[in-house]
Amino acid sequence: MSLKEKYKDYFLIGAAVNTHTIQTHKDLILREFNSITCENEMKYGEVTNDGVTYDFADADKIVAFAKDNGLAMRMHTLLWHNQSPPPIFKNTDRDRLLQVFRGHVNRMAQRYGKLVYACGVANEVIDDKGSEYFRKSPWLSIIGDDFVDVAFEYAKEAMPNVTLCYNDYNESEPEKSLKIAKLVRDMKNKGIPIDCVGLQAHWNIVSPSVDEIKRAFELYAGLGVKLHITELDVSLFAFEDRSVLKEPSLELIKRQADFYREVFAIFRQYRDIVESITTWGVADDESWLSNFPVPNRKNWPLLFDDNHQSKPCYEAIMDF
Ligand code: XIL
């Protein structure tokens, strides 16, 4: 049995892919997953360098792969402080930037809106720590405090049938989760069309704790929105840990499996509102965590190993 079969009555099982892995990991993707996300190819700054001329070639390749193989797709992402084309923020003002962004949303919607079931409309706009609410960004400083609201309105207008998500990381951290919940609650009170919270779930075997994750689910479940796990991976290193490993020890592999089992128990518990679980990559041989936060440090965060074989964490979540 495969992951997608095991969880067919629960949620879609997704993976982030790129133009390389749809070839190198094709068999594994088609065997185990029924949903995909472009790891980079649909980001604003990837489809256009200058905000005027667009090149959809890479995104199109991945969409064709999804279509040919009957995979569902999430769109990632419309508004983000990273990987946006810098020229759109130069010599501009609120009205001009909104006009340009609305054009972008419409373009993405026209090309892909009918093919995707969900879209991460705004990504990582909440500040991580301290008293700041929104993260500082040109989006915030040029448009003003309603920039997220407007993004969702544009997205809704252009893609009325797509599940629209607010997406963030450190989403289980107590302080930040309250800010995310406030954002969503305020939007709903204002009648802004938000359907879903995307929990990136870039976790590691030390943090967040399973209890923190449980509390975050309780909080988000109370908001009356769907939940998507959008970028799940479980690093073998605590975030501040800069050490390097040649091979993961059996102990670490076991802790990772235990962690995956416990968080899948939570996902299963919330199956009524959890629509999809997406891992950020397909197998350990191609994970962004082997370059982040420590450049060129090998990591083993996913369900399949460097040879595309299932790991103990895979067995753990198949064993319910
Ligand atoms: C990452 C990609 O995996 C990398 O290839 C790229 O260099 C940087 O972005 N949060 C997100 C994702 O929303 O888009 C990021 O993906 C990981 C963190």
Short mmCIF file of C-alpha atoms and ligand atoms in Angstrom, two decimals:
data_model
loop_
_atom_site.label_atom_id
_atom_site.label_comp_id
_atom_site.label_asym_id
_atom_site.label_seq_id
_atom_site.Cartn_x
_atom_site.Cartn_y
_atom_site.Cartn_z
CA MET A 1 0.00 0.00 0.00
CA SER A 2 1.13 3.57 -0.69
CA LEU A 3 0.80 6.73 1.38
CA LYS A 4 -1.88 8.17 -0.87
CA GLU A 5 -3.90 4.95 -0.62
CA LYS A 6 -3.44 4.72 3.12
CA TYR A 7 -4.73 8.27 3.57
CA LYS A 8 -7.27 8.44 0.75
CA ASP A 9 -10.18 8.94 3.15
CA TYR A 10 -8.24 11.47 5.22
CA PHE A 11 -6.36 14.03 3.15
CA LEU A 12 -4.42 14.57 -0.04
CA ILE A 13 -0.78 13.58 0.26
CA GLY A 14 1.49 16.05 -1.47
CA ALA A 15 5.11 16.81 -2.22
CA ALA A 16 6.95 19.91 -3.37
CA VAL A 17 8.57 19.18 -6.71
CA ASN A 18 10.75 21.02 -9.20
CA THR A 19 11.55 20.60 -12.89
CA HIS A 20 14.37 18.22 -11.93
CA THR A 21 12.58 15.98 -9.44
CA ILE A 22 9.56 15.41 -11.71
CA GLN A 23 12.06 13.43 -13.77
CA THR A 24 14.43 11.97 -11.19
CA HIS A 25 11.71 11.16 -8.65
CA LYS A 26 8.88 10.46 -11.05
CA ASP A 27 8.20 6.85 -10.03
CA LEU A 28 8.18 7.66 -6.35
CA ILE A 29 5.93 10.71 -6.81
CA LEU A 30 3.42 8.76 -8.86
CA ARG A 31 3.42 5.80 -6.51
CA GLU A 32 3.03 7.64 -3.20
CA PHE A 33 1.56 11.13 -3.75
CA ASN A 34 -1.60 12.60 -5.26
CA SER A 35 -0.87 16.32 -4.93
CA ILE A 36 2.10 18.52 -5.83
CA THR A 37 3.35 22.06 -5.24
CA CYS A 38 6.00 23.85 -7.31
CA GLU A 39 8.94 24.30 -4.95
CA ASN A 40 9.86 27.60 -6.64
CA GLU A 41 8.45 27.75 -10.15
CA MET A 42 5.20 29.64 -9.43
CA LYS A 43 6.73 32.23 -7.13
CA TYR A 44 6.35 35.84 -8.31
CA GLY A 45 10.07 36.36 -8.86
CA GLU A 46 10.41 33.06 -10.72
CA VAL A 47 7.75 33.77 -13.36
CA THR A 48 8.94 37.34 -13.91
CA ASN A 49 12.23 39.15 -13.23
CA ASP A 50 10.97 42.64 -13.90
CA GLY A 51 7.26 42.34 -13.15
CA VAL A 52 6.43 42.97 -16.80
CA THR A 53 7.76 40.11 -18.92
CA TYR A 54 6.68 36.65 -17.85
CA ASP A 55 8.22 33.26 -18.49
CA PHE A 56 6.00 30.37 -17.48
CA ALA A 57 8.09 27.60 -19.05
CA ASP A 58 9.14 25.88 -15.80
CA ALA A 59 5.78 26.18 -14.09
CA ASP A 60 4.12 24.89 -17.26
CA LYS A 61 6.32 21.78 -17.24
CA ILE A 62 5.21 20.93 -13.73
CA VAL A 63 1.56 21.65 -14.49
CA ALA A 64 1.79 19.38 -17.53
CA PHE A 65 3.25 16.66 -15.30
CA ALA A 66 0.34 17.06 -12.88
CA LYS A 67 -2.21 16.95 -15.68
CA ASP A 68 -0.66 13.98 -17.46
CA ASN A 69 -0.60 12.01 -14.23
CA GLY A 70 -3.83 13.11 -12.61
CA LEU A 71 -2.21 14.88 -9.65
CA ALA A 72 -3.91 17.69 -7.75
CA MET A 73 -1.95 20.93 -7.38
CA ARG A 74 -1.48 23.76 -4.91
CA MET A 75 -0.30 27.20 -6.06
CA HIS A 76 2.58 28.73 -4.08
CA THR A 77 2.65 31.74 -3.63
CA LEU A 78 1.33 35.18 -4.62
CA LEU A 79 2.58 37.67 -2.01
CA TRP A 80 5.88 37.06 -0.21
CA HIS A 81 8.83 39.17 0.98
CA ASN A 82 11.21 36.68 -0.67
CA GLN A 83 11.50 35.71 -4.32
CA SER A 84 9.50 38.65 -5.62
CA PRO A 85 10.77 40.75 -8.55
CA PRO A 86 12.58 43.74 -6.95
CA PRO A 87 11.64 46.24 -9.71
CA ILE A 88 7.95 46.17 -8.69
CA PHE A 89 8.91 47.95 -5.46
CA LYS A 90 10.99 50.70 -7.12
CA ASN A 91 9.63 54.21 -7.73
CA THR A 92 6.11 53.21 -6.88
CA ASP A 93 3.24 53.98 -4.55
CA ARG A 94 0.29 52.14 -3.06
CA ASP A 95 -1.99 52.47 -6.06
CA ARG A 96 0.65 51.56 -8.58
CA LEU A 97 1.88 48.51 -6.63
CA LEU A 98 -1.68 47.31 -6.09
CA GLN A 99 -2.37 47.65 -9.79
CA VAL A 100 0.76 45.70 -10.70
CA PHE A 101 0.03 43.00 -8.12
CA ARG A 102 -3.57 42.67 -9.24
CA GLY A 103 -2.29 42.14 -12.78
CA HIS A 104 0.01 39.41 -11.46
CA VAL A 105 -2.79 37.65 -9.60
CA ASN A 106 -5.00 37.75 -12.67
CA ARG A 107 -2.24 36.37 -14.85
CA MET A 108 -1.49 33.48 -12.51
CA ALA A 109 -5.21 32.78 -12.15
CA GLN A 110 -5.82 32.84 -15.86
CA ARG A 111 -3.04 30.37 -16.53
CA TYR A 112 -3.36 28.05 -13.52
CA GLY A 113 -6.51 28.95 -11.59
CA LYS A 114 -8.58 26.14 -13.05
CA LEU A 115 -5.89 23.55 -12.36
CA VAL A 116 -5.23 24.18 -8.68
CA TYR A 117 -7.39 23.36 -5.70
CA ALA A 118 -5.64 25.69 -3.29
CA CYS A 119 -3.43 28.75 -3.29
CA GLY A 120 -1.10 30.23 -0.70
CA VAL A 121 -2.12 33.84 -1.20
CA ALA A 122 0.12 35.50 1.38
CA ASN A 123 3.25 33.92 2.80
CA GLU A 124 5.12 34.69 6.03
CA VAL A 125 3.80 38.21 6.67
CA ILE A 126 3.69 37.84 10.47
CA ASP A 127 6.80 38.81 12.40
CA ASP A 128 8.47 36.03 14.36
CA LYS A 129 9.21 37.61 17.69
CA GLY A 130 8.57 40.50 19.95
CA SER A 131 6.13 43.33 19.67
CA GLU A 132 6.01 43.63 15.90
CA TYR A 133 2.88 42.22 14.33
CA PHE A 134 3.59 42.32 10.61
CA ARG A 135 7.05 41.54 9.29
CA LYS A 136 8.73 44.58 7.76
CA SER A 137 8.57 44.36 3.97
CA PRO A 138 8.10 46.57 0.95
CA TRP A 139 4.58 45.13 0.64
CA LEU A 140 3.70 46.48 4.08
CA SER A 141 5.51 49.79 3.81
CA ILE A 142 4.23 50.68 0.34
CA ILE A 143 0.65 49.38 0.55
CA GLY A 144 -0.09 49.70 4.26
CA ASP A 145 -1.76 47.50 6.86
CA ASP A 146 -4.48 46.17 4.56
CA PHE A 147 -2.03 44.55 2.11
CA VAL A 148 -3.01 41.00 3.08
CA ASP A 149 -6.73 41.76 2.91
CA VAL A 150 -6.40 43.20 -0.56
CA ALA A 151 -4.33 40.22 -1.73
CA PHE A 152 -7.09 37.84 -0.69
CA GLU A 153 -9.74 39.99 -2.37
CA TYR A 154 -7.83 39.96 -5.64
CA ALA A 155 -7.25 36.21 -5.38
CA LYS A 156 -10.92 35.53 -4.67
CA GLU A 157 -12.03 37.64 -7.59
CA ALA A 158 -9.65 35.83 -9.92
CA MET A 159 -10.04 32.28 -8.52
CA PRO A 160 -13.46 32.07 -6.87
CA ASN A 161 -13.38 28.29 -6.49
CA VAL A 162 -9.87 27.85 -5.13
CA THR A 163 -9.21 27.36 -1.40
CA LEU A 164 -7.32 30.48 -0.36
CA CYS A 165 -4.74 30.07 2.39
CA TYR A 166 -2.59 32.20 4.62
CA ASN A 167 0.73 30.34 4.92
CA ASP A 168 3.46 30.66 7.57
CA TYR A 169 6.29 28.90 9.45
CA ASN A 170 6.91 28.78 13.22
CA GLU A 171 3.16 28.37 13.11
CA SER A 172 3.16 26.18 16.24
CA GLU A 173 5.25 28.57 18.30
CA PRO A 174 2.91 29.87 21.06
CA GLU A 175 3.44 33.60 20.55
CA LYS A 176 3.45 33.53 16.76
CA SER A 177 0.45 31.22 16.52
CA LEU A 178 -1.60 33.79 18.46
CA LYS A 179 -0.64 36.47 15.95
CA ILE A 180 -1.52 34.22 13.02
CA ALA A 181 -4.85 33.38 14.64
CA LYS A 182 -5.53 37.08 15.16
CA LEU A 183 -4.79 37.83 11.52
CA VAL A 184 -7.24 35.16 10.37
CA ARG A 185 -9.92 36.12 12.89
CA ASP A 186 -9.69 39.80 11.98
CA MET A 187 -9.91 38.96 8.28
CA LYS A 188 -12.97 36.82 8.82
CA ASN A 189 -14.61 39.56 10.89
CA LYS A 190 -14.01 42.02 8.06
CA GLY A 191 -15.49 39.61 5.52
CA ILE A 192 -12.17 38.97 3.76
CA PRO A 193 -12.37 35.69 1.81
CA ILE A 194 -9.86 33.50 3.66
CA ASP A 195 -10.58 29.75 3.66
CA CYS A 196 -7.56 28.16 5.16
CA VAL A 197 -4.38 28.34 7.23
CA GLY A 198 -1.33 26.73 5.67
CA LEU A 199 0.99 25.39 8.34
CA GLN A 200 4.42 25.10 6.79
CA ALA A 201 5.52 22.60 9.45
CA HIS A 202 9.26 23.00 8.99
CA TRP A 203 9.88 21.12 12.19
CA ASN A 204 12.83 19.33 13.77
CA ILE A 205 13.16 16.49 16.24
CA VAL A 206 13.67 18.95 19.12
CA SER A 207 11.20 21.70 18.37
CA PRO A 208 8.35 22.41 18.33
CA SER A 209 7.16 19.94 20.94
CA VAL A 210 4.23 17.70 20.13
CA ASP A 211 2.30 19.55 22.84
CA GLU A 212 2.94 22.88 21.16
CA ILE A 213 1.72 21.46 17.87
CA LYS A 214 -1.41 20.12 19.56
CA ARG A 215 -2.14 23.52 21.06
CA ALA A 216 -1.62 25.22 17.72
CA PHE A 217 -4.09 22.83 16.07
CA GLU A 218 -6.64 23.54 18.79
CA LEU A 219 -6.21 27.26 18.23
CA TYR A 220 -6.44 27.12 14.43
CA ALA A 221 -9.31 24.63 14.49
CA GLY A 222 -11.31 27.18 16.47
CA LEU A 223 -11.07 29.70 13.64
CA GLY A 224 -13.50 27.90 11.37
CA VAL A 225 -11.04 27.50 8.50
CA LYS A 226 -9.49 24.51 6.78
CA LEU A 227 -5.92 23.54 7.53
CA HIS A 228 -3.28 22.52 5.01
CA ILE A 229 0.10 21.20 6.08
CA THR A 230 2.06 22.81 3.28
CA GLU A 231 5.82 22.22 3.71
CA LEU A 232 6.33 19.39 6.16
CA ASP A 233 9.85 18.21 6.91
CA VAL A 234 11.52 17.07 10.11
CA SER A 235 15.15 18.12 10.38
CA LEU A 236 17.53 16.01 12.44
CA PHE A 237 19.14 19.21 13.76
CA ALA A 238 17.77 21.78 16.18
CA PHE A 239 17.55 25.10 14.35
CA GLU A 240 20.58 26.67 16.09
CA ASP A 241 22.64 23.48 15.76
CA ARG A 242 25.42 24.00 13.23
CA SER A 243 27.02 20.57 13.56
CA VAL A 244 27.54 18.25 10.62
CA LEU A 245 26.80 14.53 10.39
CA LYS A 246 28.15 11.98 7.96
CA GLU A 247 25.28 9.62 8.60
CA PRO A 248 22.31 9.93 10.93
CA SER A 249 22.51 7.63 13.95
CA LEU A 250 19.85 4.97 14.48
CA GLU A 251 18.79 6.93 17.54
CA LEU A 252 18.10 10.05 15.46
CA ILE A 253 16.25 8.07 12.81
CA LYS A 254 14.10 6.55 15.52
CA ARG A 255 13.36 9.92 17.11
CA GLN A 256 12.38 11.23 13.70
CA ALA A 257 10.03 8.28 13.17
CA ASP A 258 8.45 8.80 16.59
CA PHE A 259 7.96 12.48 15.81
CA TYR A 260 6.34 11.78 12.43
CA ARG A 261 4.04 9.23 14.08
CA GLU A 262 2.93 11.67 16.75
CA VAL A 263 2.24 14.51 14.37
CA PHE A 264 0.34 12.26 11.99
CA ALA A 265 -1.80 11.22 14.93
CA ILE A 266 -2.69 14.91 15.31
CA PHE A 267 -3.37 15.34 11.58
CA ARG A 268 -5.64 12.29 11.69
CA GLN A 269 -7.45 13.63 14.70
CA TYR A 270 -8.26 16.81 12.75
CA ARG A 271 -9.12 15.03 9.51
CA ASP A 272 -12.42 16.93 9.18
CA ILE A 273 -10.60 20.20 8.59
CA VAL A 274 -7.18 19.05 7.35
CA GLU A 275 -7.37 18.82 3.55
CA SER A 276 -3.82 18.11 2.52
CA ILE A 277 -0.42 17.19 3.89
CA THR A 278 2.51 18.20 1.68
CA THR A 279 6.14 17.34 2.38
CA TRP A 280 8.72 19.91 1.21
CA GLY A 281 10.48 17.66 -1.24
CA VAL A 282 10.13 14.02 -2.21
CA ALA A 283 13.20 12.24 -0.84
CA ASP A 284 16.29 13.05 1.22
CA ASP A 285 18.57 13.33 -1.80
CA GLU A 286 16.87 16.63 -2.74
CA SER A 287 15.83 18.69 0.25
CA TRP A 288 16.23 22.44 0.70
CA LEU A 289 17.37 21.62 4.27
CA SER A 290 20.63 20.26 2.92
CA ASN A 291 21.38 23.92 2.17
CA PHE A 292 19.45 25.73 4.90
CA PRO A 293 20.08 27.10 7.49
CA VAL A 294 23.62 25.74 7.04
CA PRO A 295 24.85 25.85 3.43
CA ASN A 296 25.92 22.47 2.13
CA ARG A 297 25.14 20.51 5.26
CA LYS A 298 23.45 17.21 4.53
CA ASN A 299 20.11 16.64 6.24
CA TRP A 300 17.62 13.76 6.15
CA PRO A 301 14.20 15.31 6.81
CA LEU A 302 11.81 13.43 4.52
CA LEU A 303 9.98 10.11 4.36
CA PHE A 304 12.21 8.54 1.68
CA ASP A 305 15.99 8.15 1.78
CA ASP A 306 18.70 9.12 -0.71
CA ASN A 307 17.92 5.98 -2.71
CA HIS A 308 14.18 6.68 -2.68
CA GLN A 309 13.52 3.82 -0.26
CA SER A 310 11.01 4.31 2.53
CA LYS A 311 12.46 5.18 5.95
CA PRO A 312 11.35 4.25 9.47
CA CYS A 313 9.33 7.50 9.58
CA TYR A 314 7.38 6.28 6.55
CA GLU A 315 6.69 2.95 8.25
CA ALA A 316 5.63 4.87 11.36
CA ILE A 317 2.90 6.83 9.60
CA MET A 318 1.72 3.79 7.64
CA ASP A 319 1.34 1.84 10.86
CA PHE A 320 -1.90 3.25 12.28
C1 XIL B 1 12.51 27.30 -0.54
C2 XIL B 1 12.90 26.35 -1.64
O1 XIL B 1 12.77 25.03 -1.17
C3 XIL B 1 14.33 26.61 -2.07
O2 XIL B 1 14.65 25.84 -3.22
C4 XIL B 1 14.54 28.10 -2.38
O3 XIL B 1 15.90 28.34 -2.64
C5 XIL B 1 14.07 28.96 -1.24
O4 XIL B 1 12.72 28.64 -0.92
N1 XIL B 1 9.16 28.71 3.04
C6 XIL B 1 8.52 28.71 1.84
C7 XIL B 1 9.14 28.01 0.68
O5 XIL B 1 7.38 29.20 1.72
O6 XIL B 1 8.81 28.60 -0.54
C8 XIL B 1 10.64 27.92 0.83
O7 XIL B 1 11.13 27.13 -0.24
C9 XIL B 1 11.00 27.32 2.16
C10 XIL B 1 10.49 28.20 3.29
#
